[in-house]
mmCIF file of C-alpha atoms in Angstrom:
data_model
loop_
_atom_site.group_PDB
_atom_site.id
_atom_site.type_symbol
_atom_site.label_atom_id
_atom_site.label_comp_id
_atom_site.label_asym_id
_atom_site.label_seq_id
_atom_site.Cartn_x
_atom_site.Cartn_y
_atom_site.Cartn_z
ATOM 1 C CA UNK A 1 3.514 -22.405 -5.726
ATOM 2 C CA UNK A 2 1.158 -20.641 -3.351
ATOM 3 C CA UNK A 3 -1.099 -22.507 -0.951
ATOM 4 C CA UNK A 4 -2.662 -20.471 1.826
ATOM 5 C CA UNK A 5 -5.600 -21.413 4.009
ATOM 6 C CA UNK A 6 -7.556 -18.879 6.008
ATOM 7 C CA UNK A 7 -9.605 -20.083 8.967
ATOM 8 C CA UNK A 8 -12.428 -17.763 8.039
ATOM 9 C CA UNK A 9 -13.278 -16.569 4.541
ATOM 10 C CA UNK A 10 -14.828 -13.435 6.014
ATOM 11 C CA UNK A 11 -11.412 -11.848 6.561
ATOM 12 C CA UNK A 12 -10.689 -11.694 2.835
ATOM 13 C CA UNK A 13 -14.334 -10.904 2.055
ATOM 14 C CA UNK A 14 -14.240 -7.881 4.348
ATOM 15 C CA UNK A 15 -10.916 -6.653 2.974
ATOM 16 C CA UNK A 16 -12.078 -6.828 -0.637
ATOM 17 C CA UNK A 17 -15.482 -5.351 0.204
ATOM 18 C CA UNK A 18 -13.723 -2.429 1.912
ATOM 19 C CA UNK A 19 -11.403 -1.540 -0.969
ATOM 20 C CA UNK A 20 -13.217 -2.537 -4.154
ATOM 21 C CA UNK A 21 -14.824 0.884 -4.588
ATOM 22 C CA UNK A 22 -11.423 2.575 -4.336
ATOM 23 C CA UNK A 23 -9.342 0.197 -6.419
ATOM 24 C CA UNK A 24 -10.403 -1.865 -9.434
ATOM 25 C CA UNK A 25 -7.370 -3.929 -10.381
ATOM 26 C CA UNK A 26 -4.355 -4.665 -8.214
ATOM 27 C CA UNK A 27 -1.595 -7.152 -7.539
ATOM 28 C CA UNK A 28 -1.700 -9.396 -4.506
ATOM 29 C CA UNK A 29 2.024 -9.849 -3.874
ATOM 30 C CA UNK A 30 2.716 -13.220 -2.285
ATOM 31 C CA UNK A 31 5.992 -14.230 -0.683
ATOM 32 C CA UNK A 32 7.097 -16.266 2.309
ATOM 33 C CA UNK A 33 6.079 -13.441 4.682
ATOM 34 C CA UNK A 34 2.481 -13.434 3.510
ATOM 35 C CA UNK A 35 0.220 -11.637 1.084
ATOM 36 C CA UNK A 36 0.453 -7.895 0.550
ATOM 37 C CA UNK A 37 -1.350 -5.392 -1.577
ATOM 38 C CA UNK A 38 -0.612 -1.782 -2.338
ATOM 39 C CA UNK A 39 -2.562 0.385 -4.736
ATOM 40 C CA UNK A 40 -3.550 3.957 -5.359
ATOM 41 C CA UNK A 41 -7.223 4.711 -5.767
ATOM 42 C CA UNK A 42 -8.479 5.602 -9.228
ATOM 43 C CA UNK A 43 -8.227 9.349 -8.640
ATOM 44 C CA UNK A 44 -4.724 9.059 -7.111
ATOM 45 C CA UNK A 45 -5.451 10.875 -3.860
ATOM 46 C CA UNK A 46 -5.556 7.816 -1.595
ATOM 47 C CA UNK A 47 -3.327 4.795 -1.127
ATOM 48 C CA UNK A 48 -4.427 1.380 0.127
ATOM 49 C CA UNK A 49 -1.938 -0.936 1.807
ATOM 50 C CA UNK A 50 -2.894 -4.377 3.086
ATOM 51 C CA UNK A 51 -0.910 -7.136 4.718
ATOM 52 C CA UNK A 52 -2.054 -10.591 5.684
ATOM 53 C CA UNK A 53 0.975 -12.156 7.368
ATOM 54 C CA UNK A 54 1.804 -15.819 6.777
ATOM 55 C CA UNK A 55 1.076 -16.503 10.471
ATOM 56 C CA UNK A 56 -2.566 -15.693 9.765
ATOM 57 C CA UNK A 57 -2.805 -18.724 7.496
ATOM 58 C CA UNK A 58 -2.581 -22.380 8.382
ATOM 59 C CA UNK A 59 -0.954 -23.840 6.417
ATOM 60 C CA UNK A 60 0.939 -21.220 4.443
ATOM 61 C CA UNK A 61 3.313 -22.078 1.657
ATOM 62 C CA UNK A 62 4.787 -19.755 -0.952
ATOM 63 C CA UNK A 63 7.991 -20.980 -2.602
ATOM 64 C CA UNK A 64 8.766 -17.866 -4.618
ATOM 65 C CA UNK A 65 7.424 -14.375 -5.111
ATOM 66 C CA UNK A 66 4.158 -14.423 -7.019
ATOM 67 C CA UNK A 67 2.131 -11.408 -8.119
ATOM 68 C CA UNK A 68 -1.546 -12.221 -8.515
ATOM 69 C CA UNK A 69 -3.094 -9.554 -10.745
ATOM 70 C CA UNK A 70 -6.743 -9.479 -9.779
ATOM 71 C CA UNK A 71 -9.845 -7.527 -10.710
ATOM 72 C CA UNK A 72 -11.453 -6.916 -7.317
ATOM 73 C CA UNK A 73 -15.007 -6.944 -8.638
ATOM 74 C CA UNK A 74 -14.377 -10.395 -10.098
ATOM 75 C CA UNK A 75 -12.838 -11.568 -6.830
ATOM 76 C CA UNK A 76 -15.805 -10.237 -4.870
ATOM 77 C CA UNK A 77 -18.241 -12.106 -7.121
ATOM 78 C CA UNK A 78 -16.468 -15.335 -6.234
ATOM 79 C CA UNK A 79 -16.020 -14.515 -2.542
ATOM 80 C CA UNK A 80 -19.746 -13.891 -2.171
ATOM 81 C CA UNK A 81 -20.140 -17.619 -2.757
ATOM 82 C CA UNK A 82 -18.241 -18.297 0.469
ATOM 83 C CA UNK A 83 -19.939 -18.325 3.850
ATOM 84 C CA UNK A 84 -18.224 -16.130 6.427
ATOM 85 C CA UNK A 85 -17.179 -19.096 8.525
ATOM 86 C CA UNK A 86 -15.912 -21.197 5.602
ATOM 87 C CA UNK A 87 -12.294 -22.253 5.451
ATOM 88 C CA UNK A 88 -10.781 -20.531 2.430
ATOM 89 C CA UNK A 89 -7.780 -21.952 0.583
ATOM 90 C CA UNK A 90 -5.986 -19.929 -2.094
ATOM 91 C CA UNK A 91 -3.842 -21.813 -4.585
ATOM 92 C CA UNK A 92 -1.733 -20.625 -7.501
ATOM 93 C CA UNK A 93 1.133 -21.965 -9.582
ATOM 94 C CA UNK A 94 4.465 -20.141 -9.750
ATOM 95 C CA UNK A 95 3.550 -18.395 -12.997
ATOM 96 C CA UNK A 96 -0.204 -18.523 -12.748
ATOM 97 C CA UNK A 97 -2.914 -17.710 -15.262
ATOM 98 C CA UNK A 98 -5.580 -18.210 -12.622
ATOM 99 C CA UNK A 99 -6.161 -18.260 -8.882
ATOM 100 C CA UNK A 100 -7.917 -21.240 -7.370
ATOM 101 C CA UNK A 101 -10.224 -20.666 -4.403
ATOM 102 C CA UNK A 102 -11.588 -23.511 -2.319
ATOM 103 C CA UNK A 103 -14.335 -22.929 0.251
ATOM 104 C CA UNK A 104 -14.987 -25.600 2.857
ATOM 105 C CA UNK A 105 -17.889 -25.365 5.256
ATOM 106 C CA UNK A 106 -16.921 -25.715 8.886
ATOM 107 C CA UNK A 107 -18.813 -29.011 9.045
ATOM 108 C CA UNK A 108 -16.774 -30.148 6.002
ATOM 109 C CA UNK A 109 -19.881 -31.340 4.164
ATOM 110 C CA UNK A 110 -19.709 -28.762 1.378
ATOM 111 C CA UNK A 111 -16.790 -27.982 -0.889
ATOM 112 C CA UNK A 112 -16.904 -25.182 -3.446
ATOM 113 C CA UNK A 113 -14.119 -24.534 -5.901
ATOM 114 C CA UNK A 114 -13.631 -21.561 -8.178
ATOM 115 C CA UNK A 115 -10.903 -20.329 -10.509
ATOM 116 C CA UNK A 116 -10.599 -16.727 -11.462
ATOM 117 C CA UNK A 117 -8.519 -15.475 -14.346
ATOM 118 C CA UNK A 118 -5.541 -13.324 -13.494
ATOM 119 C CA UNK A 119 -4.311 -10.262 -15.346
ATOM 120 C CA UNK A 120 -0.923 -8.653 -15.898
ATOM 121 C CA UNK A 121 -0.769 -5.469 -13.892
ATOM 122 C CA UNK A 122 2.319 -3.327 -14.158
ATOM 123 C CA UNK A 123 2.542 -2.190 -10.559
ATOM 124 C CA UNK A 124 5.599 -1.890 -8.405
ATOM 125 C CA UNK A 125 5.330 -2.669 -4.697
ATOM 126 C CA UNK A 126 7.070 0.179 -2.927
ATOM 127 C CA UNK A 127 7.997 0.281 0.705
ATOM 128 C CA UNK A 128 6.076 2.962 2.528
ATOM 129 C CA UNK A 129 8.457 4.448 5.105
ATOM 130 C CA UNK A 130 7.595 4.176 8.780
ATOM 131 C CA UNK A 131 6.658 7.664 9.909
ATOM 132 C CA UNK A 132 6.658 9.276 13.333
ATOM 133 C CA UNK A 133 3.317 11.049 13.526
ATOM 134 C CA UNK A 134 2.582 14.139 15.605
ATOM 135 C CA UNK A 135 -0.745 12.695 16.759
ATOM 136 C CA UNK A 136 -2.019 9.137 16.992
ATOM 137 C CA UNK A 137 -5.660 8.661 17.936
ATOM 138 C CA UNK A 138 -7.148 5.260 18.689
ATOM 139 C CA UNK A 139 -10.926 5.130 18.863
ATOM 140 C CA UNK A 140 -13.772 2.674 18.284
ATOM 141 C CA UNK A 141 -14.123 2.080 14.543
ATOM 142 C CA UNK A 142 -17.924 2.419 14.797
ATOM 143 C CA UNK A 143 -17.497 5.851 16.408
ATOM 144 C CA UNK A 144 -15.232 7.045 13.597
ATOM 145 C CA UNK A 145 -17.684 5.686 11.022
ATOM 146 C CA UNK A 146 -20.548 7.515 12.673
ATOM 147 C CA UNK A 147 -18.662 10.811 12.815
ATOM 148 C CA UNK A 148 -17.698 10.605 9.140
ATOM 149 C CA UNK A 149 -21.227 9.665 8.104
ATOM 150 C CA UNK A 150 -22.884 12.407 10.167
ATOM 151 C CA UNK A 151 -20.532 15.172 9.041
ATOM 152 C CA UNK A 152 -20.644 14.077 5.379
ATOM 153 C CA UNK A 153 -24.342 15.044 5.392
ATOM 154 C CA UNK A 154 -23.251 18.667 5.866
ATOM 155 C CA UNK A 155 -20.001 19.050 4.032
ATOM 156 C CA UNK A 156 -17.496 17.589 1.604
ATOM 157 C CA UNK A 157 -14.569 18.005 3.954
ATOM 158 C CA UNK A 158 -13.720 17.699 7.629
ATOM 159 C CA UNK A 159 -11.005 19.308 9.688
ATOM 160 C CA UNK A 160 -9.388 17.062 12.265
ATOM 161 C CA UNK A 161 -7.800 19.019 15.077
ATOM 162 C CA UNK A 162 -5.953 17.132 17.783
ATOM 163 C CA UNK A 163 -4.488 18.661 20.911
ATOM 164 C CA UNK A 164 -3.879 17.488 24.461
ATOM 165 C CA UNK A 165 -7.526 18.009 25.426
ATOM 166 C CA UNK A 166 -9.043 15.924 22.682
ATOM 167 C CA UNK A 167 -9.715 15.547 18.997
ATOM 168 C CA UNK A 168 -12.244 17.701 17.194
ATOM 169 C CA UNK A 169 -13.833 16.764 13.879
ATOM 170 C CA UNK A 170 -15.455 19.848 12.371
ATOM 171 C CA UNK A 171 -17.141 20.713 9.117
ATOM 172 C CA UNK A 172 -18.921 23.599 7.503
ATOM 173 C CA UNK A 173 -21.417 23.448 4.656
ATOM 174 C CA UNK A 174 -24.243 25.287 2.910
ATOM 175 C CA UNK A 175 -26.860 24.399 5.528
ATOM 176 C CA UNK A 176 -24.658 25.103 8.540
ATOM 177 C CA UNK A 177 -21.790 23.585 10.413
ATOM 178 C CA UNK A 178 -21.113 20.834 12.909
ATOM 179 C CA UNK A 179 -18.446 19.309 15.057
ATOM 180 C CA UNK A 180 -17.784 16.289 17.236
ATOM 181 C CA UNK A 181 -15.153 16.433 19.962
ATOM 182 C CA UNK A 182 -13.808 13.299 21.583
ATOM 183 C CA UNK A 183 -11.916 13.492 24.837
ATOM 184 C CA UNK A 184 -9.470 10.780 25.820
ATOM 185 C CA UNK A 185 -11.013 8.224 28.133
ATOM 186 C CA UNK A 186 -10.478 4.648 29.186
ATOM 187 C CA UNK A 187 -13.301 2.143 29.268
ATOM 188 C CA UNK A 188 -12.179 -0.300 31.935
ATOM 189 C CA UNK A 189 -14.756 -2.915 30.966
ATOM 190 C CA UNK A 190 -14.010 -2.848 27.257
ATOM 191 C CA UNK A 191 -10.637 -1.485 26.161
ATOM 192 C CA UNK A 192 -11.858 -1.329 22.544
ATOM 193 C CA UNK A 193 -14.343 1.372 23.516
ATOM 194 C CA UNK A 194 -11.622 3.673 24.812
ATOM 195 C CA UNK A 195 -10.335 6.775 23.060
ATOM 196 C CA UNK A 196 -6.603 7.282 23.277
ATOM 197 C CA UNK A 197 -4.635 10.282 22.078
ATOM 198 C CA UNK A 198 -0.852 10.241 21.829
ATOM 199 C CA UNK A 199 0.488 13.651 20.930
ATOM 200 C CA UNK A 200 3.868 15.219 20.359
ATOM 201 C CA UNK A 201 2.473 18.412 18.864
ATOM 202 C CA UNK A 202 -0.998 19.730 18.014
ATOM 203 C CA UNK A 203 -2.219 19.109 14.455
ATOM 204 C CA UNK A 204 -5.011 20.486 12.320
ATOM 205 C CA UNK A 205 -5.646 19.042 8.864
ATOM 206 C CA UNK A 206 -8.548 18.932 6.427
ATOM 207 C CA UNK A 207 -9.623 15.846 4.481
ATOM 208 C CA UNK A 208 -12.262 14.800 1.978
ATOM 209 C CA UNK A 209 -15.177 13.137 3.772
ATOM 210 C CA UNK A 210 -16.076 11.105 0.694
ATOM 211 C CA UNK A 211 -12.833 9.171 1.075
ATOM 212 C CA UNK A 212 -13.078 8.817 4.849
ATOM 213 C CA UNK A 213 -16.599 7.416 4.526
ATOM 214 C CA UNK A 214 -15.215 4.954 2.004
ATOM 215 C CA UNK A 215 -12.380 3.872 4.331
ATOM 216 C CA UNK A 216 -14.938 3.226 7.068
ATOM 217 C CA UNK A 217 -16.268 0.290 5.044
ATOM 218 C CA UNK A 218 -13.392 -1.554 6.736
ATOM 219 C CA UNK A 219 -14.953 -1.007 10.178
ATOM 220 C CA UNK A 220 -16.141 -4.604 10.470
ATOM 221 C CA UNK A 221 -12.511 -5.775 10.321
ATOM 222 C CA UNK A 222 -11.614 -4.290 13.678
ATOM 223 C CA UNK A 223 -13.345 -2.860 16.752
ATOM 224 C CA UNK A 224 -10.838 -0.007 16.816
ATOM 225 C CA UNK A 225 -9.249 2.262 14.251
ATOM 226 C CA UNK A 226 -6.032 4.250 14.493
ATOM 227 C CA UNK A 227 -5.719 7.711 12.953
ATOM 228 C CA UNK A 228 -2.172 9.009 12.543
ATOM 229 C CA UNK A 229 -1.656 12.647 11.663
ATOM 230 C CA UNK A 230 1.173 15.077 11.095
ATOM 231 C CA UNK A 231 0.765 18.504 9.602
ATOM 232 C CA UNK A 232 1.010 18.532 5.795
ATOM 233 C CA UNK A 233 1.414 14.785 5.327
ATOM 234 C CA UNK A 234 -1.188 12.158 4.424
ATOM 235 C CA UNK A 235 -3.496 10.865 7.125
ATOM 236 C CA UNK A 236 -3.061 7.180 7.969
ATOM 237 C CA UNK A 237 -6.254 5.284 8.839
ATOM 238 C CA UNK A 238 -5.360 1.824 10.102
ATOM 239 C CA UNK A 239 -7.507 -1.230 10.858
ATOM 240 C CA UNK A 240 -5.634 -4.056 12.559
ATOM 241 C CA UNK A 241 -6.487 -7.606 11.589
ATOM 242 C CA UNK A 242 -5.342 -10.697 13.444
ATOM 243 C CA UNK A 243 -2.140 -11.150 11.476
ATOM 244 C CA UNK A 244 -1.957 -7.991 9.491
ATOM 245 C CA UNK A 245 -3.539 -4.671 8.720
ATOM 246 C CA UNK A 246 -5.532 -2.668 6.247
ATOM 247 C CA UNK A 247 -4.193 0.879 5.922
ATOM 248 C CA UNK A 248 -5.516 3.838 4.008
ATOM 249 C CA UNK A 249 -3.488 6.963 3.346
ATOM 250 C CA UNK A 250 -5.257 10.147 2.283
ATOM 251 C CA UNK A 251 -3.555 13.315 1.107
ATOM 252 C CA UNK A 252 -4.769 16.411 2.953
ATOM 253 C CA UNK A 253 -6.715 19.167 1.306
ATOM 254 C CA UNK A 254 -5.047 22.528 1.041
ATOM 255 C CA UNK A 255 -6.547 25.975 1.024
ATOM 256 C CA UNK A 256 -6.774 27.776 -2.286
ATOM 257 C CA UNK B 1 -12.352 26.517 -2.503
ATOM 258 C CA UNK B 2 -10.377 23.427 -1.477
ATOM 259 C CA UNK B 3 -7.678 21.713 -3.481
ATOM 260 C CA UNK B 4 -7.269 17.979 -3.187
ATOM 261 C CA UNK B 5 -3.636 16.909 -3.298
ATOM 262 C CA UNK B 6 -2.452 13.781 -5.062
ATOM 263 C CA UNK B 7 -0.965 11.060 -2.863
ATOM 264 C CA UNK B 8 1.885 9.993 -5.157
ATOM 265 C CA UNK B 9 4.396 12.783 -4.395
ATOM 266 C CA UNK B 10 4.201 12.006 -0.667
ATOM 267 C CA UNK B 11 5.521 8.493 -1.248
ATOM 268 C CA UNK B 12 7.665 9.117 -4.318
ATOM 269 C CA UNK B 13 5.274 7.044 -6.377
ATOM 270 C CA UNK B 14 4.814 7.626 -10.089
#
């Protein structure tokens, strides 16, 4: 059986809130290492990959591999009943028809219990290979969100050009064009406000802003975001969580 | 005119 308690319900709330507009139904794959999720978005241009490691739960018990097929809108309806600071315990049998969620207020004077029905989802969990990227940019997640939001007002797509001097986000639309260039810098008072660029070769790729704006819904999970780019391969947008990550992969656009 | 590529071929997904 599965029994997994999160110290704060808001971690799962934020994950589901961030991906529910991309993915409707998906399997939460549970094993002794933790809970993982991998799903393509409905239009098959983006891939979501999430891991909550067992060390992020206390206690964590999962005797055998269990796939929890969940409709994310249904899960969100239930999770909205949890306060951010509530303890959240997930429970499921080995061959479950439902997932049990228990919310406990931090003062332990309120217990809420919900069951949501599970569904059979034919979805294979495939290992995504570790990739060496030509450019890895770490920046404040709020900064990335702002850039995507601002440029999406002008255009459907953004080019991301990284070289040793900085990273330039540029777009061009009917009303004009715009760009934001970030130069690497270190904020000594708050490391999370730094911009870091690791580069083995310059890259320049174009992506759909609609998807990037959607990925930025995960910004509240982490103060920083990591963008990994190589020419002609999908962009990786990664938000680190305490004991895991939420990753989005987006295929680049190509010229006609 | 931009073309949006599908993600599946990059990861050998169906």
